[in-house]
Amino acid sequence: MTRADLTHATGLNRSTVATIVTELESLDLVTVSQPVDTKRVGRPSTVIGPSPRHIAVAVHPDKDAISIGVVAMGGRVLREFRFDVERAPTAVHVVNTLQALVRGLELSEGGTVLGVGIGVPGLVGARDGVVRVAPHLDWHDEPLVQMVAKATGLPTWAANDATCAVVAEGQFGEGIDEDNVVYLNGGAGGIGGGVIVGGQLLSGENGYSGELGHMLVNSDGGLCHCGAVGCLETEVNRDDLLSVVGLGDAESSLLEQRLREAYGEEPAVTALVDRQLDFLGIALRNIVNIFNPGVIVLGGFLGAVRNATGDRLLDSVERAALAGPSSEVRIVSSTLDENVLIGAGELVFRTILRDPTSASVGSPTSAREPEQVAAS
Ligand SMILES: [Zn+2]
C-alpha cells in the first residue's frame, strides 16, 4: 500500500502513520520503496509492504506427501518442498523431515524463522496441539505441536488443514472482501471444511468445528470411517469420480478436463456426477441456511466438479436453500494455490501481527523455552 492508502485505510493522521512505518521498518517488518510508475501527477507516494525477512515454516502432511513451505507475510510462499511418500507418514517421520529442513534453512535463508505452522488433515486440539485423530494418516493422540517444538526449537502451532485454508482464502483468496466465508475442500482422503463468521474463525470449544464432511446428506448412505452413515464424504468422493472417467489416483489434476468432456455425453459419468452433485447440493443448502455466508469456496475435486458441470450445482442450491441467504451467496472454486501452507503460515504470523515488537525475539538460533510452545 502507498502511505496515502494506509492513512486512508487506518483513519490515522499522516504523521502517526509515518511514525508507525518507521518503527516497523526498524523492526525489519516492512519494506519501504519508491514506486516505479512516474506517470502520475505529483510526487510519487512511497509503497509500504510486508518484509520477506520474517518467515514461517508451513507444513502439510498428507497421505501421499509431506509438503513444506517457506512462507512470508502477505500470503507469499517463497519456497516449497514436496516429499512424496510411499505410504502415509507417521508423526515421527514428519518431525524428522521438518527438523532436517529447518536446520538447512537456518544456514541458507538468512532471514528470521518465527515459527512452524502445521495444517493437519484431522482433528487438532486447540488447547494442547494434540492431533486427536487424523484418519487417513492413521494418527491417534499424537502430541504433534510438542514434538515439533522440541525437535526444531521453534514456537509451533497446528490446526486442521481446511481451517488453515479458510484463513488463507479469507485473507488472500476468494473471501478477501467477505466477513462470512465457508471453505469446503475435496481431497484424496475426504472432505474438510472451515468457517469464518463475522470476520472471526469459527473454532468451537476445542478447535474441532467445521467438520462439514461429516454432515448427514443421505440417511440411506454408506458407512463412514467416523462410524456414522451417509456423511457428505461417503456420498461425494474423488475416487468414484476418477474411476468413472478412467483416471488413476495420480491423475487427479486431469479430472476437471475429463469431466468437461464426459459430463452430459457419457451416461455412466453423467449419472454418477449428478448423484454426487445432488448430495453436494444438500450440504451446500444446509451451509447457506445455517451460516448465511457471502461466499462458499470449493477446493480440490469439488472445485473441479463445480467448474465442469455448468450451473447445475448453483441452480439446485438456489432452488433448495432459503430465498434470503441463497440470494446473497457466491459459490466459487478456489484459485489460491497452496492455501493450506499459506494459512499454516498465518498461524505463526498471528502473534507478530498482534504484537509486532515480539518480532525482535524471533532469532532462528535462539533456544525456545517450553512455555512459548503454543497450540492453535
Ligand atoms: Zn463421517
Short mmCIF file of C-alpha atoms and ligand atoms in Angstrom, two decimals:
data_model
loop_
_atom_site.label_atom_id
_atom_site.label_comp_id
_atom_site.label_asym_id
_atom_site.label_seq_id
_atom_site.Cartn_x
_atom_site.Cartn_y
_atom_site.Cartn_z
CA MET A 1 0.00 0.00 0.00
CA THR A 2 1.08 3.56 -0.50
CA ARG A 3 1.46 5.74 2.57
CA ALA A 4 -1.59 7.68 1.40
CA ASP A 5 -3.66 4.46 1.16
CA LEU A 6 -2.53 3.41 4.64
CA THR A 7 -3.58 6.79 6.04
CA HIS A 8 -6.97 6.40 4.39
CA ALA A 9 -7.43 2.76 5.47
CA THR A 10 -6.47 3.27 9.11
CA GLY A 11 -8.09 6.67 9.63
CA LEU A 12 -4.91 7.80 11.39
CA ASN A 13 -3.24 11.07 10.55
CA ARG A 14 -0.22 11.20 8.27
CA SER A 15 2.40 11.83 10.91
CA THR A 16 1.14 8.90 13.05
CA VAL A 17 1.29 6.59 10.04
CA ALA A 18 4.82 7.83 9.27
CA THR A 19 5.93 7.13 12.86
CA ILE A 20 4.45 3.62 12.84
CA VAL A 21 6.01 2.81 9.46
CA THR A 22 9.42 3.97 10.69
CA GLU A 23 9.06 1.79 13.78
CA LEU A 24 8.00 -1.28 11.77
CA GLU A 25 10.86 -0.65 9.35
CA SER A 26 13.35 -0.59 12.22
CA LEU A 27 12.00 -3.99 13.33
CA ASP A 28 12.54 -5.22 9.76
CA LEU A 29 8.83 -5.99 9.46
CA VAL A 30 8.07 -3.78 6.46
CA THR A 31 9.94 -2.61 3.40
CA VAL A 32 9.53 0.95 2.12
CA SER A 33 10.18 1.65 -1.53
CA GLN A 34 9.52 4.28 -4.18
CA PRO A 35 7.01 3.30 -6.87
CA VAL A 36 8.46 2.88 -10.33
CA ASP A 37 5.46 4.45 -12.04
CA THR A 38 6.24 8.15 -12.60
CA LYS A 39 3.37 8.86 -15.00
CA ARG A 40 1.10 10.04 -12.21
CA VAL A 41 0.89 13.71 -11.50
CA GLY A 42 2.61 14.96 -8.36
CA ARG A 43 5.19 13.45 -6.06
CA PRO A 44 5.04 9.63 -6.08
CA SER A 45 3.89 8.15 -2.76
CA THR A 46 6.14 5.61 -1.06
CA VAL A 47 4.95 2.00 -1.09
CA ILE A 48 4.97 0.00 2.15
CA GLY A 49 4.93 -3.79 2.01
CA PRO A 50 5.48 -6.72 4.35
CA SER A 51 9.14 -7.65 4.65
CA PRO A 52 10.17 -11.07 3.35
CA ARG A 53 12.79 -11.28 6.10
CA HIS A 54 10.47 -12.78 8.71
CA ILE A 55 9.39 -16.21 7.62
CA ALA A 56 7.28 -19.09 8.81
CA VAL A 57 7.82 -22.73 8.03
CA ALA A 58 4.48 -24.21 7.00
CA VAL A 59 3.82 -27.93 6.87
CA HIS A 60 1.05 -30.04 5.37
CA PRO A 61 1.42 -33.77 5.95
CA ASP A 62 -0.91 -35.84 3.79
CA LYS A 63 -1.22 -39.49 2.89
CA ASP A 64 0.79 -39.16 -0.34
CA ALA A 65 3.30 -36.41 0.52
CA ILE A 66 4.71 -34.08 3.14
CA SER A 67 4.59 -30.52 1.77
CA ILE A 68 6.70 -27.86 3.45
CA GLY A 69 6.67 -24.19 2.52
CA VAL A 70 8.75 -21.17 3.46
CA VAL A 71 6.04 -18.54 3.83
CA ALA A 72 6.37 -14.78 4.19
CA MET A 73 3.78 -12.32 5.45
CA GLY A 74 1.23 -11.28 2.87
CA GLY A 75 0.41 -14.83 1.81
CA ARG A 76 3.58 -15.44 -0.16
CA VAL A 77 5.08 -18.91 -0.46
CA LEU A 78 8.77 -18.17 -1.11
CA ARG A 79 9.87 -21.76 -1.49
CA GLU A 80 8.16 -25.10 -1.45
CA PHE A 81 9.42 -28.60 -0.84
CA ARG A 82 7.37 -31.70 -1.52
CA PHE A 83 8.47 -35.06 -0.15
CA ASP A 84 6.50 -37.86 -1.79
CA VAL A 85 5.89 -40.83 0.47
CA GLU A 86 5.06 -44.42 -0.36
CA ARG A 87 2.57 -44.73 2.47
CA ALA A 88 1.06 -42.26 4.95
CA PRO A 89 3.85 -40.70 7.05
CA THR A 90 3.99 -41.18 10.80
CA ALA A 91 4.19 -38.16 13.08
CA VAL A 92 7.84 -39.03 13.82
CA HIS A 93 8.57 -39.11 10.08
CA VAL A 94 7.09 -35.60 9.71
CA VAL A 95 9.04 -34.28 12.69
CA ASN A 96 12.34 -35.71 11.41
CA THR A 97 11.80 -34.31 7.90
CA LEU A 98 11.00 -30.92 9.35
CA GLN A 99 13.94 -30.91 11.71
CA ALA A 100 16.40 -31.58 8.89
CA LEU A 101 14.84 -28.92 6.70
CA VAL A 102 14.72 -26.22 9.38
CA ARG A 103 18.43 -26.74 10.07
CA GLY A 104 19.15 -26.33 6.38
CA LEU A 105 17.00 -23.18 6.20
CA GLU A 106 18.77 -21.53 9.09
CA LEU A 107 22.03 -21.94 7.23
CA SER A 108 20.76 -20.84 3.80
CA GLU A 109 17.93 -18.32 4.14
CA GLY A 110 19.45 -15.71 6.39
CA GLY A 111 16.00 -14.49 7.47
CA THR A 112 14.33 -14.88 10.81
CA VAL A 113 12.29 -18.06 11.21
CA LEU A 114 9.44 -17.06 13.51
CA GLY A 115 7.96 -20.49 13.98
CA VAL A 116 6.30 -23.53 12.49
CA GLY A 117 2.65 -23.81 11.43
CA ILE A 118 1.13 -27.19 10.61
CA GLY A 119 -2.08 -27.93 8.72
CA VAL A 120 -3.20 -31.45 9.66
CA PRO A 121 -5.85 -33.50 7.84
CA GLY A 122 -7.61 -34.33 11.10
CA LEU A 123 -8.84 -33.07 14.44
CA VAL A 124 -6.30 -30.93 16.30
CA GLY A 125 -6.93 -29.87 19.90
CA ALA A 126 -6.73 -26.08 20.13
CA ARG A 127 -5.71 -26.17 23.78
CA ASP A 128 -2.89 -28.72 23.67
CA GLY A 129 -1.92 -29.10 19.98
CA VAL A 130 -2.54 -32.85 20.14
CA VAL A 131 -3.79 -34.45 16.94
CA ARG A 132 -6.79 -36.31 18.32
CA VAL A 133 -7.30 -38.29 15.14
CA ALA A 134 -6.10 -37.99 11.54
CA PRO A 135 -7.94 -40.94 9.94
CA HIS A 136 -6.12 -41.05 6.61
CA LEU A 137 -2.70 -40.84 8.27
CA ASP A 138 -3.79 -43.34 10.95
CA TRP A 139 -2.67 -40.94 13.69
CA HIS A 140 -4.26 -41.10 17.13
CA ASP A 141 -3.47 -38.77 20.05
CA GLU A 142 -0.15 -37.57 18.61
CA PRO A 143 1.31 -34.65 20.61
CA LEU A 144 2.48 -33.10 17.35
CA VAL A 145 2.95 -29.48 18.43
CA GLN A 146 5.07 -30.52 21.39
CA MET A 147 7.16 -32.92 19.27
CA VAL A 148 7.89 -30.34 16.55
CA ALA A 149 8.65 -27.55 19.05
CA LYS A 150 11.09 -29.81 20.86
CA ALA A 151 12.80 -31.01 17.68
CA THR A 152 13.14 -27.61 15.98
CA GLY A 153 13.42 -25.27 18.96
CA LEU A 154 10.79 -23.07 17.32
CA PRO A 155 7.34 -21.98 18.54
CA THR A 156 4.83 -24.25 16.85
CA TRP A 157 1.14 -24.12 16.06
CA ALA A 158 -1.17 -26.63 14.42
CA ALA A 159 -4.74 -26.66 13.16
CA ASN A 160 -6.93 -28.65 10.80
CA ASP A 161 -5.78 -28.22 7.20
CA ALA A 162 -9.12 -26.92 5.91
CA THR A 163 -9.15 -24.46 8.81
CA CYS A 164 -5.77 -23.19 7.61
CA ALA A 165 -7.18 -22.99 4.07
CA VAL A 166 -10.20 -20.89 5.06
CA VAL A 167 -7.90 -18.44 6.84
CA ALA A 168 -5.87 -18.09 3.62
CA GLU A 169 -8.99 -17.79 1.45
CA GLY A 170 -10.40 -15.13 3.78
CA GLN A 171 -7.25 -13.02 3.70
CA PHE A 172 -5.82 -13.57 0.23
CA GLY A 173 -8.30 -15.62 -1.83
CA GLU A 174 -11.95 -15.55 -2.86
CA GLY A 175 -13.05 -14.36 0.59
CA ILE A 176 -10.84 -11.29 0.70
CA ASP A 177 -13.71 -8.78 0.85
CA GLU A 178 -16.05 -11.01 2.84
CA ASP A 179 -16.76 -11.38 6.57
CA ASN A 180 -18.57 -14.70 6.24
CA VAL A 181 -16.66 -17.37 4.36
CA VAL A 182 -17.08 -21.15 4.17
CA TYR A 183 -14.38 -23.31 2.62
CA LEU A 184 -15.07 -26.87 1.56
CA ASN A 185 -12.18 -28.96 0.29
CA GLY A 186 -12.40 -32.22 -1.59
CA GLY A 187 -9.18 -34.16 -1.11
CA ALA A 188 -7.89 -37.67 -1.64
CA GLY A 189 -8.90 -38.68 1.88
CA GLY A 190 -12.25 -36.93 2.20
CA ILE A 191 -13.93 -33.57 2.59
CA GLY A 192 -12.75 -30.94 5.05
CA GLY A 193 -14.26 -27.59 5.97
CA GLY A 194 -13.50 -24.29 7.60
CA VAL A 195 -15.79 -21.41 8.55
CA ILE A 196 -15.26 -17.69 9.13
CA VAL A 197 -18.20 -15.92 10.78
CA GLY A 198 -18.28 -12.15 11.16
CA GLY A 199 -14.58 -11.99 10.28
CA GLN A 200 -13.66 -14.48 13.03
CA LEU A 201 -12.51 -18.05 12.52
CA LEU A 202 -15.09 -20.44 13.95
CA SER A 203 -13.08 -22.63 16.29
CA GLY A 204 -15.56 -24.27 18.64
CA GLU A 205 -14.86 -25.40 22.18
CA ASN A 206 -11.51 -27.01 21.32
CA GLY A 207 -10.83 -26.28 17.65
CA TYR A 208 -12.88 -29.14 16.26
CA SER A 209 -15.61 -27.17 14.49
CA GLY A 210 -16.07 -27.08 10.72
CA GLU A 211 -16.16 -30.85 10.11
CA LEU A 212 -18.56 -30.27 7.24
CA GLY A 213 -17.51 -33.52 5.53
CA HIS A 214 -19.37 -35.44 8.23
CA MET A 215 -22.66 -33.66 7.66
CA LEU A 216 -25.51 -36.14 7.10
CA VAL A 217 -26.68 -35.88 3.49
CA ASN A 218 -28.09 -39.39 2.92
CA SER A 219 -29.77 -41.31 5.74
CA ASP A 220 -29.64 -44.37 3.46
CA GLY A 221 -25.98 -43.85 2.58
CA GLY A 222 -22.69 -45.66 3.05
CA LEU A 223 -20.84 -46.26 6.30
CA CYS A 224 -18.26 -43.57 7.04
CA HIS A 225 -14.92 -44.20 8.76
CA CYS A 226 -16.19 -41.89 11.53
CA GLY A 227 -18.78 -44.56 12.40
CA ALA A 228 -21.80 -42.68 11.10
CA VAL A 229 -23.85 -43.34 7.96
CA GLY A 230 -24.35 -41.13 4.90
CA CYS A 231 -21.80 -38.42 5.62
CA LEU A 232 -21.09 -35.93 2.81
CA GLU A 233 -17.67 -37.51 2.28
CA THR A 234 -19.05 -41.01 1.81
CA GLU A 235 -21.59 -39.84 -0.81
CA VAL A 236 -19.34 -37.34 -2.60
CA ASN A 237 -15.85 -38.68 -3.17
CA ARG A 238 -12.94 -38.30 -5.51
CA ASP A 239 -12.14 -41.96 -6.09
CA ASP A 240 -15.56 -42.75 -7.63
CA LEU A 241 -15.24 -39.74 -9.94
CA LEU A 242 -11.73 -40.69 -11.02
CA SER A 243 -12.71 -44.27 -11.70
CA VAL A 244 -15.86 -43.42 -13.74
CA VAL A 245 -13.79 -41.26 -16.11
CA GLY A 246 -10.99 -43.83 -16.22
CA LEU A 247 -8.30 -41.89 -14.36
CA GLY A 248 -5.82 -43.26 -11.83
CA ASP A 249 -5.03 -41.91 -8.38
CA ALA A 250 -2.05 -39.92 -9.64
CA GLU A 251 -4.01 -38.27 -12.46
CA SER A 252 -6.41 -36.21 -10.35
CA SER A 253 -5.17 -32.97 -11.96
CA LEU A 254 -6.86 -34.15 -15.19
CA LEU A 255 -10.24 -34.69 -13.51
CA GLU A 256 -11.82 -31.36 -14.43
CA GLN A 257 -10.89 -31.69 -18.09
CA ARG A 258 -12.17 -35.28 -18.28
CA LEU A 259 -15.44 -34.33 -16.56
CA ARG A 260 -15.95 -31.46 -19.02
CA GLU A 261 -15.59 -33.91 -21.92
CA ALA A 262 -17.74 -36.69 -20.47
CA TYR A 263 -20.46 -34.94 -18.43
CA GLY A 264 -23.68 -34.88 -20.47
CA GLU A 265 -22.09 -37.12 -23.11
CA GLU A 266 -21.40 -40.42 -21.36
CA PRO A 267 -24.44 -41.75 -19.43
CA ALA A 268 -22.45 -43.52 -16.69
CA VAL A 269 -20.41 -40.37 -15.98
CA THR A 270 -23.47 -38.10 -16.07
CA ALA A 271 -25.42 -40.36 -13.68
CA LEU A 272 -22.61 -40.54 -11.12
CA VAL A 273 -21.79 -36.84 -11.29
CA ASP A 274 -25.48 -35.88 -10.97
CA ARG A 275 -25.83 -38.15 -7.94
CA GLN A 276 -22.79 -36.52 -6.29
CA LEU A 277 -24.00 -33.02 -7.24
CA ASP A 278 -27.35 -33.75 -5.59
CA PHE A 279 -25.68 -34.69 -2.31
CA LEU A 280 -23.24 -31.79 -2.50
CA GLY A 281 -26.25 -29.55 -3.14
CA ILE A 282 -27.87 -30.78 0.10
CA ALA A 283 -24.70 -29.95 2.04
CA LEU A 284 -24.46 -26.50 0.46
CA ARG A 285 -28.14 -25.85 1.17
CA ASN A 286 -27.50 -26.56 4.86
CA ILE A 287 -24.39 -24.39 4.87
CA VAL A 288 -26.22 -21.49 3.20
CA ASN A 289 -29.17 -21.73 5.62
CA ILE A 290 -27.03 -22.09 8.75
CA PHE A 291 -24.21 -19.59 8.12
CA ASN A 292 -25.60 -17.08 5.56
CA PRO A 293 -22.12 -16.86 4.01
CA GLY A 294 -21.11 -14.24 1.46
CA VAL A 295 -19.04 -16.82 -0.34
CA ILE A 296 -18.56 -20.59 -0.32
CA VAL A 297 -15.17 -21.56 -1.75
CA LEU A 298 -14.83 -25.07 -3.16
CA GLY A 299 -11.34 -26.57 -3.26
CA GLY A 300 -9.79 -29.73 -4.69
CA PHE A 301 -12.06 -32.05 -6.66
CA LEU A 302 -15.17 -30.16 -5.50
CA GLY A 303 -13.95 -27.13 -7.44
CA ALA A 304 -13.33 -29.34 -10.47
CA VAL A 305 -16.86 -30.79 -10.34
CA ARG A 306 -18.39 -27.33 -9.96
CA ASN A 307 -16.42 -25.95 -12.92
CA ALA A 308 -17.18 -28.89 -15.20
CA THR A 309 -20.96 -29.00 -14.75
CA GLY A 310 -22.16 -25.52 -15.69
CA ASP A 311 -24.81 -24.01 -13.43
CA ARG A 312 -26.36 -27.27 -12.24
CA LEU A 313 -24.98 -27.07 -8.68
CA LEU A 314 -25.75 -23.37 -8.28
CA ASP A 315 -29.29 -23.84 -9.59
CA SER A 316 -30.01 -26.69 -7.18
CA VAL A 317 -28.75 -24.69 -4.20
CA GLU A 318 -30.76 -21.66 -5.28
CA ARG A 319 -33.91 -23.78 -5.55
CA ALA A 320 -33.44 -25.60 -2.25
CA ALA A 321 -31.95 -23.04 0.15
CA LEU A 322 -33.97 -20.28 1.80
CA ALA A 323 -34.57 -17.37 -0.53
CA GLY A 324 -32.86 -14.77 1.67
CA PRO A 325 -29.44 -16.34 2.25
CA SER A 326 -29.33 -18.07 -1.16
CA SER A 327 -29.68 -14.74 -2.95
CA GLU A 328 -26.57 -13.39 -1.18
CA VAL A 329 -24.09 -16.23 -1.62
CA ARG A 330 -21.45 -16.74 -4.28
CA ILE A 331 -20.34 -20.34 -4.80
CA VAL A 332 -16.91 -20.35 -6.42
CA SER A 333 -13.89 -22.57 -6.93
CA SER A 334 -10.65 -21.81 -5.16
CA THR A 335 -7.96 -20.13 -7.22
CA LEU A 336 -5.47 -19.79 -4.38
CA ASP A 337 -2.80 -22.43 -4.83
CA GLU A 338 -1.19 -23.62 -1.61
CA ASN A 339 -3.96 -22.24 0.60
CA VAL A 340 -3.13 -24.78 3.33
CA LEU A 341 0.53 -23.71 3.50
CA ILE A 342 -0.37 -20.01 3.42
CA GLY A 343 -2.93 -20.50 6.21
CA ALA A 344 -0.47 -22.58 8.26
CA GLY A 345 2.00 -19.71 7.92
CA GLU A 346 -0.67 -17.30 9.18
CA LEU A 347 -0.92 -19.36 12.40
CA VAL A 348 2.65 -18.24 13.03
CA PHE A 349 2.23 -14.62 11.90
CA ARG A 350 -0.82 -14.06 14.13
CA THR A 351 1.44 -13.48 17.13
CA ILE A 352 3.57 -10.90 15.37
CA LEU A 353 0.54 -9.16 13.85
CA ARG A 354 -0.98 -8.86 17.31
CA ASP A 355 2.27 -7.58 18.82
CA PRO A 356 4.88 -6.51 16.25
CA THR A 357 7.51 -5.87 18.94
CA SER A 358 7.61 -9.63 19.58
CA ALA A 359 9.48 -9.93 16.26
CA SER A 360 12.73 -8.90 17.88
CA VAL A 361 12.93 -12.17 19.83
CA GLY A 362 12.43 -14.46 16.85
CA SER A 363 16.02 -15.38 16.13
CA PRO A 364 16.33 -18.76 14.41
CA THR A 365 19.18 -19.89 16.57
CA SER A 366 17.76 -18.88 19.94
CA ALA A 367 16.53 -21.77 22.03
CA ARG A 368 12.88 -21.66 22.98
CA GLU A 369 11.50 -22.00 26.45
CA PRO A 370 8.79 -24.65 26.75
CA GLU A 371 6.15 -22.09 27.80
CA GLN A 372 6.47 -20.45 24.39
CA VAL A 373 5.08 -23.57 22.82
CA ALA A 374 1.50 -22.88 21.91
CA ALA A 375 -1.28 -24.69 20.18
CA SER A 376 -3.65 -23.05 17.80
ZN ZN B 1 -18.37 -39.32 8.76
#
